[in-house]
Amino acid sequence: MADGIKDKVAILGMGCTKFGERWESGVEDLMTEAFLECLADAGIEKKEIQAAWLGTCYSSLHAGKSGIPLGTALKLGYIPVSRVENFCGTATEAFKGACYAVAAGVYDIVLALGVEKLKDTGYGGLPMAGAFGYIEFLRGANSTAPGLFAQLATAYSSKHRIEMDMIKDAISHISAKSHANGALNPKAHLQKVVSEEMIKKAPMIAYPLGLFDCCGVSDGAAAAIVTTPEIARSLKRNQDIVKVKSIQASVSSGEEAWFSNWDGTGFVTTRKASARAYEEAGITDPRHELNMMEVHDCFSITEFVTMEDLHISKKGCAYEDVMNGFFDLDGKIPCQVDGGLKCFGHPVGASGLRMIYAMYEQLLDRVPEIRKIRNARLGLTHNLGGFPHANICALTIIGKD
Amino acid sequence: MTGICSYGGYVPRYRLNRKEIFEQVGWVNQATIGYTRGEKAVCNFDEDSITMAVAAGIDSLAGFDRTRIKGLFFASTSMPYKERLNAGIVKEALGISDQVRAADFSGSIKAGTTALLSALGDVESKYLDNVMVCASDCRLGKPSSPQEMICGDAAAAFVVGRDDVIAEFEGSFSTTYDFVDHYRGDASLYDRQWEERWVRDLGIDLMISETISGLLKKYNIRACDFTKVVYPCIYPGVRKKLNSALGISPKADQDNLQAEIGETGAAHPLVMLASVLDQSKPGDRILLAGFGSGCDALCFRVTENIRNLSHRKGITGFLKEKAELDNYTKYLAWRGILPVDTGMRSEEDEPTRWSVLWRKRKEITGLWGNRCKRCGTAQYPQQRICVNPECQAADEMEDYLFSDKTGRIASFTGDMLAPSLNPPAVYGQVEFDGGGKYLFDFTDCNLETIKTGMPVFMSFRRKYRDEKRKISGYFWKAVPRIEEE
């Protein structure tokens, strides 16, 4: 009987580049930068890595297809490299592949690396063409990500009878919080404190989302080397071991887009995947057991509704938690402790591993005092790829004993 | 008895005041001040003669079973495709049977009456049972030209048959001359016109009068026998002269809608006829003439059946649902006259993959979804496995039409990032009355006036314009029913 991933895999080392508009760096530079930090942190030699998983999404813009770009850039010595893609859950998918390989006992030491080089398009936002197949060109709405996520707000307002002005207050608080957190992080893409007032006054991108309700489109890479807890303990005798407690995912089943049982106020996939993740990790009360989170805040409204879908806030009650500072850096469950997608940045194929990196450095007490979360033992990461009506959700929970 | 069994109209939502045109571009040609009375109906950026023909066709299907249609004739001088049957696109969009005869009628603004005559002939001779005639035009006048002032956009549709006829066809008379009052060459965008005095005196005055007189003589009737006489002619002086010469009373002279719509080319006589039928009573006799490279004249007698006709919007209804387009440059950009930069996001090249469109023609062009025979769930797009999680039956679907269903807005947004000629791009989730849900572009609306729960109906629109290959692609959009709020 399968019993999940809990405590079967440990993170031996991690690396993450500075995220941002890396005009000077190509995809191979970003991969190398994340990998070298990761390898040094793991304290092993490159030849000890037995297999690798590469995650990258918009690869036609930069690396191209397959595992070849990783093998050749890092000179991985003919080991197997799998390339995976699952929209914004891409890096978590790479991490999952690596962890499953270790948990299955196939390999001892495995690399997962996620990378994206987005700032070579010449325009803002993510490229749309081809992402949903040719049929969308024929019958899909003339939509963009901000416009599709923005509809969570109109649907939520209508369902829970919360005025759009109140929703704007809450999502402005969410973005201001992420800017405050990002400002403390030298690796973040956006490092400027922004007031809620400024956020509300910014130009509209897709009603009710303004410029500051949208995350940065960034270049970057992040990596993890995973192994068994036994090997980790033998190699790192004097430090805490960060173990994987859960990796879960969920993919839309067509109902949200085409059936009438979805109200458009949140993510069915996140509700399902998070419930499974808590069960796998042995968490019965996430609101009181989780210490910190990195969630998919592609837009401020996404973070807002995700707090309910993760079973942290009750349905229709995210407003109170957000406005009461429950998710602020000094709140009960700090969220986006490194700035989130909003400010740390969102190189799509790297984001999942970047989030795990943020949890990992908190668990190992490697962050400066000013952004340290006290007594952090369990952290959750959450990706949401696609659109509210058709998406993939990927989650991890990592922790130390 | 052969004649018109049903009819419909369509006038695009936007109206451009002619004074606005003159204010912006009248400096080039001061003489156009003589045309500044009233407003003209103009297509939205996502409309063309095909989409308007479909809209009028839908209006004409009110109370008429679409499976009875056996022929489809489309008349226009502004057809989007030179090669690819435009009537074929209209046929798919109207969801009518594959076993129909379809044809395009073009080349002259008389094409509308000629198509109607062909339909009447086919039905009378029992070659075909019910033929739909759609006429639609959106002709371009060059900025500052009289035609820019004169031409408007609209469409009309008629179902011609032998059962439940509302206007019996009584006869016709036609003339043909290679008379060139205006023309467009192989590659020209704009209509060109010869001297107006010549158009008036030789063209309209002589040819319409010859043809109408010919009809009256052929059937031994008098102009004063007609309740309404319908013929296109924008010159009030010529109308007056012609009416008095032919014996048409001012009461019988049907208004040419120049102040409300403008001259709509091949559609115009039929648009005028549709607006007459909105007011007709049993026993009314109608004379209809179409003019262009000659003239067609037809006469009809309205029957008792007109009292039983289902409700439709008609030209009269569409005239009431208007919004002012108070921006001349927006009009120029919408019609492709003024090239504007919609950003690099809009420049990604995507050729139309015809084999995909063929496979999906019913789903894309016709807005056919399906309904599960086991659980009854209506769904769009067409599914193999039922979307209802409680059912999930495989391959137990029947076709289900969504184009004629109304729905409600479940969520929406206005998107400034999506490239659009009418930003913000407004779109959202539509839940259909009777089941089914899909994310649609919204059109003929602005962000400020819509809200969740608002009713919508579906409208066939231009989905994309491929500038590299100079073609358009079509799909359906949701139109919020602002008037009904």
Tab-separated table of N, CA and C in Angstrom, chain B residues 252-307:
chain	number	residue	atom	x	y	z
B	252	ALA	N	-46.985	56.834	-50.012
B	252	ALA	CA	-46.526	55.508	-50.455
B	252	ALA	C	-45.008	55.453	-50.621
B	253	ASP	N	-44.386	56.603	-50.730
B	253	ASP	CA	-42.932	56.649	-50.933
B	253	ASP	C	-42.222	56.256	-49.635
B	254	GLN	N	-41.639	55.089	-49.647
B	254	GLN	CA	-41.008	54.590	-48.414
B	254	GLN	C	-39.709	55.358	-48.111
B	255	ASP	N	-39.589	55.784	-46.864
B	255	ASP	CA	-38.391	56.503	-46.418
B	255	ASP	C	-37.142	55.670	-46.678
B	256	ASN	N	-36.113	56.297	-47.203
B	256	ASN	CA	-34.914	55.525	-47.582
B	256	ASN	C	-33.912	55.353	-46.443
B	257	LEU	N	-34.251	55.778	-45.239
B	257	LEU	CA	-33.439	55.557	-44.033
B	257	LEU	C	-32.052	56.198	-44.122
B	258	GLN	N	-31.929	57.188	-45.023
B	258	GLN	CA	-30.634	57.842	-45.175
B	258	GLN	C	-30.208	58.556	-43.886
B	259	ALA	N	-31.155	59.107	-43.162
B	259	ALA	CA	-30.807	59.854	-41.941
B	259	ALA	C	-30.503	58.937	-40.762
B	260	GLU	N	-30.974	57.666	-40.854
B	260	GLU	CA	-30.797	56.747	-39.721
B	260	GLU	C	-29.699	55.710	-39.961
B	261	ILE	N	-29.549	55.249	-41.219
B	261	ILE	CA	-28.623	54.152	-41.510
B	261	ILE	C	-27.598	54.543	-42.579
B	262	GLY	N	-28.104	55.147	-43.676
B	262	GLY	CA	-27.240	55.407	-44.820
B	262	GLY	C	-27.555	54.417	-45.926
B	263	GLU	N	-26.919	54.589	-47.054
B	263	GLU	CA	-27.151	53.753	-48.232
B	263	GLU	C	-26.355	52.450	-48.058
B	264	THR	N	-27.071	51.334	-47.970
B	264	THR	CA	-26.411	50.071	-47.615
B	264	THR	C	-26.212	49.137	-48.808
B	265	GLY	N	-25.994	49.714	-49.966
B	265	GLY	CA	-25.558	48.935	-51.129
B	265	GLY	C	-26.534	47.857	-51.538
B	266	ALA	N	-25.999	46.645	-51.731
B	266	ALA	CA	-26.811	45.521	-52.202
B	266	ALA	C	-27.941	45.212	-51.240
B	267	ALA	N	-27.763	45.596	-49.977
B	267	ALA	CA	-28.791	45.291	-48.975
B	267	ALA	C	-29.910	46.316	-48.982
B	268	HIS	N	-29.658	47.480	-49.571
B	268	HIS	CA	-30.543	48.602	-49.256
B	268	HIS	C	-32.026	48.420	-49.606
B	269	PRO	N	-32.361	47.984	-50.837
B	269	PRO	CA	-33.799	47.787	-51.110
B	269	PRO	C	-34.426	46.785	-50.145
B	270	LEU	N	-33.644	45.766	-49.766
B	270	LEU	CA	-34.187	44.729	-48.890
B	270	LEU	C	-34.296	45.219	-47.450
B	271	VAL	N	-33.338	46.082	-47.040
B	271	VAL	CA	-33.429	46.697	-45.713
B	271	VAL	C	-34.692	47.566	-45.656
B	272	MET	N	-34.926	48.314	-46.729
B	272	MET	CA	-36.134	49.160	-46.774
B	272	MET	C	-37.393	48.302	-46.774
B	273	LEU	N	-37.354	47.183	-47.533
B	273	LEU	CA	-38.516	46.288	-47.583
B	273	LEU	C	-38.788	45.684	-46.198
B	274	ALA	N	-37.708	45.275	-45.517
B	274	ALA	CA	-37.884	44.699	-44.179
B	274	ALA	C	-38.520	45.719	-43.244
B	275	SER	N	-38.125	46.969	-43.374
B	275	SER	CA	-38.709	47.966	-42.476
B	275	SER	C	-40.166	48.261	-42.857
B	276	VAL	N	-40.523	48.102	-44.144
B	276	VAL	CA	-41.930	48.234	-44.539
B	276	VAL	C	-42.755	47.103	-43.914
B	277	LEU	N	-42.216	45.872	-43.978
B	277	LEU	CA	-42.965	44.713	-43.464
B	277	LEU	C	-43.210	44.817	-41.963
B	278	ASP	N	-42.311	45.546	-41.255
B	278	ASP	CA	-42.524	45.761	-39.814
B	278	ASP	C	-43.880	46.435	-39.560
B	279	GLN	N	-44.371	47.206	-40.564
B	279	GLN	CA	-45.610	47.963	-40.369
B	279	GLN	C	-46.768	47.471	-41.250
B	280	SER	N	-46.520	46.446	-42.066
B	280	SER	CA	-47.521	46.089	-43.077
B	280	SER	C	-48.747	45.397	-42.506
B	281	LYS	N	-49.851	45.568	-43.244
B	281	LYS	CA	-51.120	44.926	-42.879
B	281	LYS	C	-51.565	44.045	-44.051
B	282	PRO	N	-52.395	43.040	-43.749
B	282	PRO	CA	-52.903	42.199	-44.835
B	282	PRO	C	-53.551	43.065	-45.911
B	283	GLY	N	-53.293	42.721	-47.158
B	283	GLY	CA	-53.860	43.466	-48.275
B	283	GLY	C	-52.945	44.544	-48.825
B	284	ASP	N	-51.955	44.943	-48.059
B	284	ASP	CA	-51.011	45.960	-48.542
B	284	ASP	C	-50.297	45.444	-49.791
B	285	ARG	N	-50.113	46.334	-50.763
B	285	ARG	CA	-49.320	45.957	-51.935
B	285	ARG	C	-48.021	46.751	-51.911
B	286	ILE	N	-46.917	46.034	-52.188
B	286	ILE	CA	-45.591	46.656	-52.089
B	286	ILE	C	-44.854	46.514	-53.412
B	287	LEU	N	-44.301	47.613	-53.886
B	287	LEU	CA	-43.451	47.585	-55.074
B	287	LEU	C	-42.016	47.808	-54.615
B	288	LEU	N	-41.143	46.928	-55.059
B	288	LEU	CA	-39.742	46.971	-54.623
B	288	LEU	C	-38.831	47.107	-55.847
B	289	ALA	N	-37.903	48.050	-55.814
B	289	ALA	CA	-36.955	48.175	-56.918
B	289	ALA	C	-35.526	48.248	-56.399
B	290	GLY	N	-34.645	47.530	-57.107
B	290	GLY	CA	-33.222	47.600	-56.801
B	290	GLY	C	-32.506	48.174	-58.006
B	291	PHE	N	-31.538	49.041	-57.765
B	291	PHE	CA	-30.910	49.775	-58.853
B	291	PHE	C	-29.399	49.595	-58.819
B	292	GLY	N	-28.797	49.335	-59.997
B	292	GLY	CA	-27.350	49.203	-60.106
B	292	GLY	C	-27.034	48.412	-61.347
B	293	SER	N	-26.368	48.986	-62.349
B	293	SER	CA	-26.152	48.348	-63.654
B	293	SER	C	-27.476	47.860	-64.234
B	294	GLY	N	-28.484	48.681	-64.089
B	294	GLY	CA	-29.832	48.294	-64.499
B	294	GLY	C	-30.739	48.316	-63.288
B	295	CYS	N	-31.855	47.613	-63.412
B	295	CYS	CA	-32.827	47.719	-62.325
B	295	CYS	C	-33.718	46.472	-62.282
B	296	ASP	N	-34.078	46.053	-61.059
B	296	ASP	CA	-35.073	45.002	-60.866
B	296	ASP	C	-36.284	45.636	-60.201
B	297	ALA	N	-37.469	45.285	-60.649
B	297	ALA	CA	-38.669	45.726	-59.940
B	297	ALA	C	-39.526	44.504	-59.647
B	298	LEU	N	-40.018	44.418	-58.400
B	298	LEU	CA	-40.807	43.268	-57.971
B	298	LEU	C	-42.054	43.783	-57.268
B	299	CYS	N	-43.147	43.019	-57.353
B	299	CYS	CA	-44.301	43.441	-56.564
B	299	CYS	C	-44.860	42.310	-55.719
B	300	PHE	N	-45.363	42.683	-54.553
B	300	PHE	CA	-45.847	41.746	-53.538
B	300	PHE	C	-47.204	42.196	-53.015
B	301	ARG	N	-47.970	41.208	-52.535
B	301	ARG	CA	-49.210	41.527	-51.829
B	301	ARG	C	-49.152	40.860	-50.457
B	302	VAL	N	-49.329	41.649	-49.409
B	302	VAL	CA	-49.252	41.153	-48.027
B	302	VAL	C	-50.503	40.330	-47.721
B	303	THR	N	-50.286	39.155	-47.063
B	303	THR	CA	-51.411	38.254	-46.777
B	303	THR	C	-51.803	38.309	-45.303
B	304	GLU	N	-52.867	37.581	-44.980
B	304	GLU	CA	-53.349	37.475	-43.595
B	304	GLU	C	-52.283	36.885	-42.671
B	305	ASN	N	-51.390	36.039	-43.263
B	305	ASN	CA	-50.398	35.337	-42.427
B	305	ASN	C	-49.473	36.276	-41.666
B	306	ILE	N	-49.396	37.512	-42.110
B	306	ILE	CA	-48.467	38.430	-41.435
B	306	ILE	C	-48.883	38.655	-39.983
B	307	ARG	N	-50.176	38.455	-39.726
B	307	ARG	CA	-50.658	38.619	-38.346
B	307	ARG	C	-50.115	37.526	-37.425
